[in-house]
Every structure is written in structure tokens, then in C-alpha cells.
Amino acid sequence: LDALLSKKYEEASRKGVMVYFDLPDLRDMPMDQTDLVIVLSNLLNNAIEAAAQADPPEVYVRMRKSEEEVVLSVRNRVKKDLNLVDGQLPRISQKGAGHGFGLWNVRDVLKKYGGEYTISCRGCWFRFTCTIPLRKLRHETLQNMTFGVKVSSESATMKSS
């Protein structure tokens, strides 16, 4: 995960995009690391690409973790506001064949964890915010764990004097 974030930072720098990270320790996230990579890489790819066309070219990535949930917000500058129909993801990519599936992959990962997302674009800022409930994740993790309990049938005798 650290390698991914470093790589994306370098990519952004080469394109003249400033990326600002505000993240907790990602090693103890209650999500599969592969799923976290899918989410972060797709969101960063889109944000960096769009910000490179904007002025100033900026991307902000922020994650907060509480007892109840993880909230991830990625916001980036865009050249012009996008027309989002009912706050939904565009059905067709403007980039041509083979593009436009990244946010749908993110949506699928969020669905797997019972997460939700919102997207908005105002004032030349695109924002993708997702929330993943932790209570559900902990409950499923506990259900999948096997506990070994050894019960002793020895009884103790007490002597009274």
C-alpha cells in the first residue's frame, strides 16, 4: 500500500499535480489490502488525470477511522464542472473504449463491505466520499473465526474442619 501511494505521488509530480495525503495507519484497516488498493488506485488515477488538466492542479486524499466507520474522501480540481445526473456515476466514459470502469470497480468493493458513496462536482472541485461501516466488518470477522475452548470436567472437593 505504501508503494502504491508513493508511485501515485511520483506520477502526479511528473504531471505537475500536487497531492496532499491525510491518512491514518493503513496497516490495521479492517478491509482486505487488495480491496483497499483497488479503491485508492482507481480514485487516485482519476483524480490525478483530471487535476492535471485543471488550474491549480491539486488532489486531496483524506481518511478518518472511528469505532463505527472509515470515511475516505478524495477531492480534486477539474477544468470544468461535470454534469452528474442525480449524483450518480457517468454510465459512459468520455475517454473511449477500455476506460471508465475504475469508479465502478470502487463501487463494487464498497458494496462488498456494505459501504456507501457520494460524488459531487461544484466550483471546479470533484469530490468522491465513501463510508464503510466497521461494525458489520467486525461482526463478519468474528463469525469467520474459530475459537477453541477446552472445558475441564474435574471437580474440586472442599473440606470443612
Steps between C-alpha positions, in 0.01 A plus 500: 500500500786737582653414161173587325473836674865583423453402135186714465674794665790472254261468203314810613824695544608414146167641376538815711224397744535563873360215711431545870446191717338498843480130588505284814716188531362283220655175624219428746210576268216249532486456122685262276818679381419414138162671530660806658750513210212479247321791668801726548665431164183560297408816690855636476530415128183696422585789732854545367390478137224760549712731717779504240259685268393751768648813651626469766562124464424364849380176659412450867466151648367471853399198705355487849437190706272484804352212699200495265633577153773592257444814292714559191480823305686575178451844351670651201489802278331462162520720192121544502216366711368159399133447433412227752147372454344450846848479657566176314807374319502561124387191307739558211859615514605798293845340456399227254513121508675338795449800729242601756477184708713617793221663699275201432771273647513727806122480528514118489757490783288736710195284439693194624561675835156661531651841421343802340634786290408847387644698213469867427654759273467868586725800455744292289551254788409132451448311825457126558420409860435148621406358837562140606330380819738317735244332722388278213863414414584409860187286530583308182863459610390357834258262327781371279739436790518163671543500875641198680367460854609222731264419782628299794261263675714468812321600816657633816410372842499735792568375850352677791662470840 
